[in-house]
Tab-separated table of C-alpha atoms in Angstrom:
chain	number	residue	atom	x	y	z
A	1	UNK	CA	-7.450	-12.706	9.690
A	2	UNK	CA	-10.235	-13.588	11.800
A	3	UNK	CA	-14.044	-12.832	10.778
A	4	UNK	CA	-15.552	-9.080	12.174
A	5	UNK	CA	-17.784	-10.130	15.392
A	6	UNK	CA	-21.534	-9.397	15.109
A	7	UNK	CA	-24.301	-10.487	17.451
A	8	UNK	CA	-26.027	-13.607	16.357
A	9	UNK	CA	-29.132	-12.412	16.045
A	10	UNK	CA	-30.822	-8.818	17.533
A	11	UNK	CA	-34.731	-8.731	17.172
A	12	UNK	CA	-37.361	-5.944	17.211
A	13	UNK	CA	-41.232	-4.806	16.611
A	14	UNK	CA	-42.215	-3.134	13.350
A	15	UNK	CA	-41.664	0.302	13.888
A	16	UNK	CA	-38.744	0.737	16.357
A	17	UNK	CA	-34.809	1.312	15.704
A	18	UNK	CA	-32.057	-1.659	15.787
A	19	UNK	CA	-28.682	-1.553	15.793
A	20	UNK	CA	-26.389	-4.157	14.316
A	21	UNK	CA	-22.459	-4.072	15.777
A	22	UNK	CA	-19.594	-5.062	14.104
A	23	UNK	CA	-16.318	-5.179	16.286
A	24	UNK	CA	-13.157	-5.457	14.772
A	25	UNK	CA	-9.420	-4.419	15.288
A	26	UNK	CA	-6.554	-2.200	14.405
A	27	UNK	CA	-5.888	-4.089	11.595
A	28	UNK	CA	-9.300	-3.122	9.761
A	29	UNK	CA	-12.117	-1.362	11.088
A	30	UNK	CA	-9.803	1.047	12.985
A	31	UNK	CA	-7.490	1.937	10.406
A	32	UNK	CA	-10.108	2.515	7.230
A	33	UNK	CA	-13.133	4.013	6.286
A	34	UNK	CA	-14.050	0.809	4.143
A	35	UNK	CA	-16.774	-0.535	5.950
A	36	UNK	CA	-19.851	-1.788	4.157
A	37	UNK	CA	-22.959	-3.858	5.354
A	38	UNK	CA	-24.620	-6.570	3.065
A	39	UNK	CA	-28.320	-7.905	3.724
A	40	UNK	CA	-29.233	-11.082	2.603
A	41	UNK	CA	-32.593	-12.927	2.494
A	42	UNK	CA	-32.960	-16.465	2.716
A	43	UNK	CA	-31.698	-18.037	-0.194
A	44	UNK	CA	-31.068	-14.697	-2.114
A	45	UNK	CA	-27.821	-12.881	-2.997
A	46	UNK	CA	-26.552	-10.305	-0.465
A	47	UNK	CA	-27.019	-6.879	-1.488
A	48	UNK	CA	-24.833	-3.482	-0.880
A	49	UNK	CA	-26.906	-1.811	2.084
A	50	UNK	CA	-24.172	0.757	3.341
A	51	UNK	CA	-20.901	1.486	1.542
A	52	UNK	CA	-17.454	3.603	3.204
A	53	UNK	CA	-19.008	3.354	6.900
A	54	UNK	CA	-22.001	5.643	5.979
A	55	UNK	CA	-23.016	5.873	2.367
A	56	UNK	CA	-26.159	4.486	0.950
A	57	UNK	CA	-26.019	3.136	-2.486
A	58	UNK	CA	-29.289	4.576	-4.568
A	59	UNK	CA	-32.479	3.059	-4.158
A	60	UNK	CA	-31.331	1.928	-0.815
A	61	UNK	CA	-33.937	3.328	1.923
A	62	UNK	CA	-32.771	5.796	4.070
A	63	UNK	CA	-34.260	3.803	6.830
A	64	UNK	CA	-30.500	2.014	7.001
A	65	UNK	CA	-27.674	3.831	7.996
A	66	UNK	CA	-24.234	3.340	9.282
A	67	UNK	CA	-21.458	5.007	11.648
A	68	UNK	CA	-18.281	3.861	13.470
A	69	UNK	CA	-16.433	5.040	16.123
A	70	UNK	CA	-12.936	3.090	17.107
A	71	UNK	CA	-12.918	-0.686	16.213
A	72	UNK	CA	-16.447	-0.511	15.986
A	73	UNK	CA	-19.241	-0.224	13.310
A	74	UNK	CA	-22.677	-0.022	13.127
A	75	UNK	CA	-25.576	-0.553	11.354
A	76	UNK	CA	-28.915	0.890	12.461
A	77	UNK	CA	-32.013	0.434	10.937
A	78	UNK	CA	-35.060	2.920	12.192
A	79	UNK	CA	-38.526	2.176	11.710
A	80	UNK	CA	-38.428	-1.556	11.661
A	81	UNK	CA	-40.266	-3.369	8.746
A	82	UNK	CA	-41.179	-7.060	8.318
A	83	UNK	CA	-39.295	-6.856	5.005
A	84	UNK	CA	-36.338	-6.411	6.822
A	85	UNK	CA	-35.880	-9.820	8.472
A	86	UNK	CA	-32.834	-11.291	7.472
A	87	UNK	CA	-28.974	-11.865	7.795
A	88	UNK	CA	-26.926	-8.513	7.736
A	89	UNK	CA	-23.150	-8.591	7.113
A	90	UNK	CA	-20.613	-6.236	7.805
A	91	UNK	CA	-16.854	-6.129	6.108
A	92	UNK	CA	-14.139	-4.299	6.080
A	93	UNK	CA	-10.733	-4.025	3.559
A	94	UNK	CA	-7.356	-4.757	6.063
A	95	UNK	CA	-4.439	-3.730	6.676
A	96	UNK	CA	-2.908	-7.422	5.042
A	97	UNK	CA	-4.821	-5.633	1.578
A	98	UNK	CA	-7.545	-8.631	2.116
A	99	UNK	CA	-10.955	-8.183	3.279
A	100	UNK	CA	-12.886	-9.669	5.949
A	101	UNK	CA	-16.405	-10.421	6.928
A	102	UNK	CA	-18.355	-10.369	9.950
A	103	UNK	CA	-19.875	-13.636	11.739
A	104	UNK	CA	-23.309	-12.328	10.411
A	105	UNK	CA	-26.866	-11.252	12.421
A	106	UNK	CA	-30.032	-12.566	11.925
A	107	UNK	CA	-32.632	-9.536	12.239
A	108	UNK	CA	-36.050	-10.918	13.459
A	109	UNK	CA	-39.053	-8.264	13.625
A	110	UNK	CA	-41.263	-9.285	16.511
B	1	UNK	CA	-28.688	-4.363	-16.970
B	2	UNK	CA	-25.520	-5.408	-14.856
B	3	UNK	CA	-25.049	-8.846	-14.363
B	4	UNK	CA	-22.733	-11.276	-13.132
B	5	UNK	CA	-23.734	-14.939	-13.865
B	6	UNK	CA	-21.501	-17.741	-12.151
B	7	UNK	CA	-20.658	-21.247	-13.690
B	8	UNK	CA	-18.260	-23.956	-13.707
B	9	UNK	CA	-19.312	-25.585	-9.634
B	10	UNK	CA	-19.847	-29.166	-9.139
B	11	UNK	CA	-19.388	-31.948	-7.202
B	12	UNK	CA	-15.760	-33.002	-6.482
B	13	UNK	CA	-13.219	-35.092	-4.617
B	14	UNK	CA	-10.757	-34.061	-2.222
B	15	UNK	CA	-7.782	-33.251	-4.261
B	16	UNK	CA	-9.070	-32.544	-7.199
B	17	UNK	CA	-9.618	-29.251	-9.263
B	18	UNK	CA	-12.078	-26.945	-10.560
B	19	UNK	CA	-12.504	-24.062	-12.717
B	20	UNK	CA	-15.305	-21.631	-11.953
B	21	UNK	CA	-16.253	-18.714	-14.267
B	22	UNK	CA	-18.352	-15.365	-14.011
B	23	UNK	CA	-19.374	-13.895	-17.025
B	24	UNK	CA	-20.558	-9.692	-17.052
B	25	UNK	CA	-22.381	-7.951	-19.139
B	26	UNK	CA	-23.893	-4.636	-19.230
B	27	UNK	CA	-20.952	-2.594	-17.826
B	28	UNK	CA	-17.613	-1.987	-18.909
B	29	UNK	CA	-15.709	-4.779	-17.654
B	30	UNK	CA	-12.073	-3.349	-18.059
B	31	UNK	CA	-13.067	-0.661	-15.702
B	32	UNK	CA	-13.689	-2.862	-12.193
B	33	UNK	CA	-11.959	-5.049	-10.022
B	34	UNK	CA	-13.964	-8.032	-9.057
B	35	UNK	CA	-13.835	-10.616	-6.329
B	36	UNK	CA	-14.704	-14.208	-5.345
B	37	UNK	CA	-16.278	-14.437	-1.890
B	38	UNK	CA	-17.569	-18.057	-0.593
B	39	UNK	CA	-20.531	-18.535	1.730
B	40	UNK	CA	-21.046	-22.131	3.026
B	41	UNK	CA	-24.220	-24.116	3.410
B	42	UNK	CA	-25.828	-22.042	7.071
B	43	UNK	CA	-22.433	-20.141	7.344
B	44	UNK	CA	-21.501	-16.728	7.318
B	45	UNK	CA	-19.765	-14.896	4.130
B	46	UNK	CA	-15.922	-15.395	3.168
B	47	UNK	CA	-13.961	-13.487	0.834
B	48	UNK	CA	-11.814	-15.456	-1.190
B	49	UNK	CA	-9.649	-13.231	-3.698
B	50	UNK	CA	-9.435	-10.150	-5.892
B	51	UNK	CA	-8.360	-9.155	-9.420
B	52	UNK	CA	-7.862	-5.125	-9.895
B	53	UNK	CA	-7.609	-3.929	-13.156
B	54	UNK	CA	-4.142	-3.851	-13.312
B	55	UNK	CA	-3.602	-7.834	-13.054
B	56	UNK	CA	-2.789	-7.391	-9.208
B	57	UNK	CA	-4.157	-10.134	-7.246
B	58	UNK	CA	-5.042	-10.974	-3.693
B	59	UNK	CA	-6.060	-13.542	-1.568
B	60	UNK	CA	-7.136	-14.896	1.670
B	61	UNK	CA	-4.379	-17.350	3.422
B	62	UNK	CA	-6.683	-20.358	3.458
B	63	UNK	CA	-6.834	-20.158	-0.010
B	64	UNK	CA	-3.459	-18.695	-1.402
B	65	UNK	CA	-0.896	-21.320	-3.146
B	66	UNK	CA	-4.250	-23.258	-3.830
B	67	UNK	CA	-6.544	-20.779	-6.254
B	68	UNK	CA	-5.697	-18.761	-9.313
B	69	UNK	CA	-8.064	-15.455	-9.874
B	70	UNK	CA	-7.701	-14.343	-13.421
B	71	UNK	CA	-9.637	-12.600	-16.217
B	72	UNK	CA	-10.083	-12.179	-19.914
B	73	UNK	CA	-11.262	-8.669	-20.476
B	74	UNK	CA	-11.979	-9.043	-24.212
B	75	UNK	CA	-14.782	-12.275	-22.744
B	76	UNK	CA	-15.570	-9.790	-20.293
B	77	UNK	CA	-15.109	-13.061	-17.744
B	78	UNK	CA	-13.653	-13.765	-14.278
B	79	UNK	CA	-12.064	-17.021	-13.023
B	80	UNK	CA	-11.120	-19.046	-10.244
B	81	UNK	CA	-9.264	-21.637	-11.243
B	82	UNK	CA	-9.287	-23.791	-7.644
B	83	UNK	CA	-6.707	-26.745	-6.950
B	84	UNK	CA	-5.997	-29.132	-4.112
B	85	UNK	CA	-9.322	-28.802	-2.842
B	86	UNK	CA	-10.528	-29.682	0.452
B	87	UNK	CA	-13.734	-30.662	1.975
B	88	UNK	CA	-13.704	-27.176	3.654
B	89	UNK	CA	-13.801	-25.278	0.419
B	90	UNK	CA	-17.252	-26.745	0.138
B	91	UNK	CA	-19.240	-23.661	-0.515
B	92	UNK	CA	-21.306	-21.561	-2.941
B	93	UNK	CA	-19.140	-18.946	-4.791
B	94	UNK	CA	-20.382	-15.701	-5.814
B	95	UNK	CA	-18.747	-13.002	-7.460
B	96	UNK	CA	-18.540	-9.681	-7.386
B	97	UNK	CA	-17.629	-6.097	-8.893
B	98	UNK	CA	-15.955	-3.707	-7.280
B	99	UNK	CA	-15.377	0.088	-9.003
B	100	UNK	CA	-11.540	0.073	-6.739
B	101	UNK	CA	-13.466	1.391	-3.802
B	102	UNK	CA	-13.412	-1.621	-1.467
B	103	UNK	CA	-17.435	-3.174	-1.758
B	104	UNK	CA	-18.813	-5.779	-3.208
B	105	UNK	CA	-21.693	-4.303	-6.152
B	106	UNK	CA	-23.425	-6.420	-7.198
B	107	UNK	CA	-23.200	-10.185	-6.699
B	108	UNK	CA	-23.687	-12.991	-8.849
B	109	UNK	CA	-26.005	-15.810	-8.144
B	110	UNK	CA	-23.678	-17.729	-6.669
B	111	UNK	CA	-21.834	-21.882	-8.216
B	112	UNK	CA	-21.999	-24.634	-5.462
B	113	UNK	CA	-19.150	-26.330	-4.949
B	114	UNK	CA	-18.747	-29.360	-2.931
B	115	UNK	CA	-15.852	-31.423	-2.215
B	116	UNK	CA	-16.742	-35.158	-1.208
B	117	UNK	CA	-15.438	-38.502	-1.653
C-alpha cells in the first residue's frame, strides 16, 4: 500500500485560504468516506483536525475543513493564522482493511 | 482526562526484540479499538497495526509475521510485542484510540525505538 500523496509543503499570509491535497486511489480514498487529517507541530503529537472527509472533532476551529471528490481529498484552512504552521497529514482506511497515510505538508504562513 | 502513555522503546540490535506498552486511563478501555502508528526521525506518519475489540487484528505488510498487537482489558493496556527487527523499524511509536470509526483520537506521546548495532 503506498503512502496518500500530499504536496511537500504549500505556504500562505495570515489571513488568506490554503488548501492541502491528498491524492489517493481506488483502493482507499475512492471507495470510503474514512478520510481524516492530523496536524502536528514540531515535536508534538498529531492531533484529529478533520474526521469521515468533513467532520470536525469539538474544540476544533471551524477555520479547518475538509471535502473530497474522486481519489482526492482536501483540507482547507481559511483565514490563515501563524498558529497554524506545521505538518498536516491526511489518511484513509483501505480496501486491504489497513490504513494509510499521506507523505505529509508542511504549512508555512508568510 | 483521556490518556494514552507509551513505554517499553529503547535502543536495540538488528534482530532482536522488543515489547512496547500503552497504558489508558480515563475512558472505558473495552469499548475502543486502538492502533500503533510509527513516525520516523524527519519522516512522515506510518500505521503499523490494529486491535478491535473483538481480538481481530491487522497489520501493515512491512510489519506482519514480525509484530504481535495485543491487549489486556482488565490493565486497560495495549502492546506491541515487535520481533526480528530491522534498522528500518527505527521509529517513535505512538498509539492510538479509535471508537471503530476509522481515526486515530487521541495519541500517545510517542516510545523511540531504534535499531543499531
Amino acid at each position: 500500500q503506498s503512502a496518500l500523496t500530499q504536496p511537500a509543503s504549500v505556504s500562505g499570509s495570515p489571513g488568506q485560504s490554503i488548501i492541502v491535497s491528498c491524492i489517493g486511489t481506488s483502493n482507499d480514498i475512492g471507495t470510503y468516506n474514512y478520510v481524516s487529517w492530523y496536524q502536528q507541530h514540531p515535536g508534538k503529537v498529531p492531533k484529529l483536525l478533520i474526521y469521515e472527509v468533513t467532520n470536525r472533532p469539538s474544540g476544533v476551529s471551524s477555520r479547518f475543513s475538509g471535502s473530497k471528490s474522486g481519489n482526492t481529498a482536501s483540507l482547507i484552512i481559511s483565514g490563515l493564522q501563524t498558529e497554524d504552521e506545521a505538518d498536516y497529514y491526511c489518511a484513509s482506511y483501505t480496501t486491504s482493511v489497513t490504513y494509510v497515510f499521506g507523505t505529509g505538508t508542511k504549512v508555512t504562513v508568510l | 482526562e483521556v490518556k494514552l502513555v507509551e513505554s517499553g522503546g529503547g535502543l536495540v540490535q538488528p534482530g532482536g526484540s522488543l515489547r512496547l506498552s500503552c497504558a489508558a486511563s480515563g475512558f472505558d478501555f473495552g469499548a475502543y479499538d486502538f492502533h500503533w502508528v510509527r513516525q520516523p526521525i524527519g519522516a512522515p506518519l506510518e500505521w503499523v497495526s490494529g486491535l478491535s475489540t473483538t481480538g481481530d487484528t491487522y497489520y501493515a505488510a512491512s510489519v506482519k509475521g514480525r509484530f504481535t498487537i495485543s491487549r489486556d482489558n482488565a490493565r486497560n493496556s495495549l502492546f506491541l510485542q515487535m520481533n526480528s527487527l530491522r534498522v528500518g523499524d527505527t521509529a517513535v511509536y505512538y498509539c492510538a484510540r479509535d471508537k471503530g470509526a476509522n481515526w486515530f483520537d487521541p495519541w500517545g506521546q510517542g516510545t523511540l525505538v531504534t535499531v543499531s548495532s
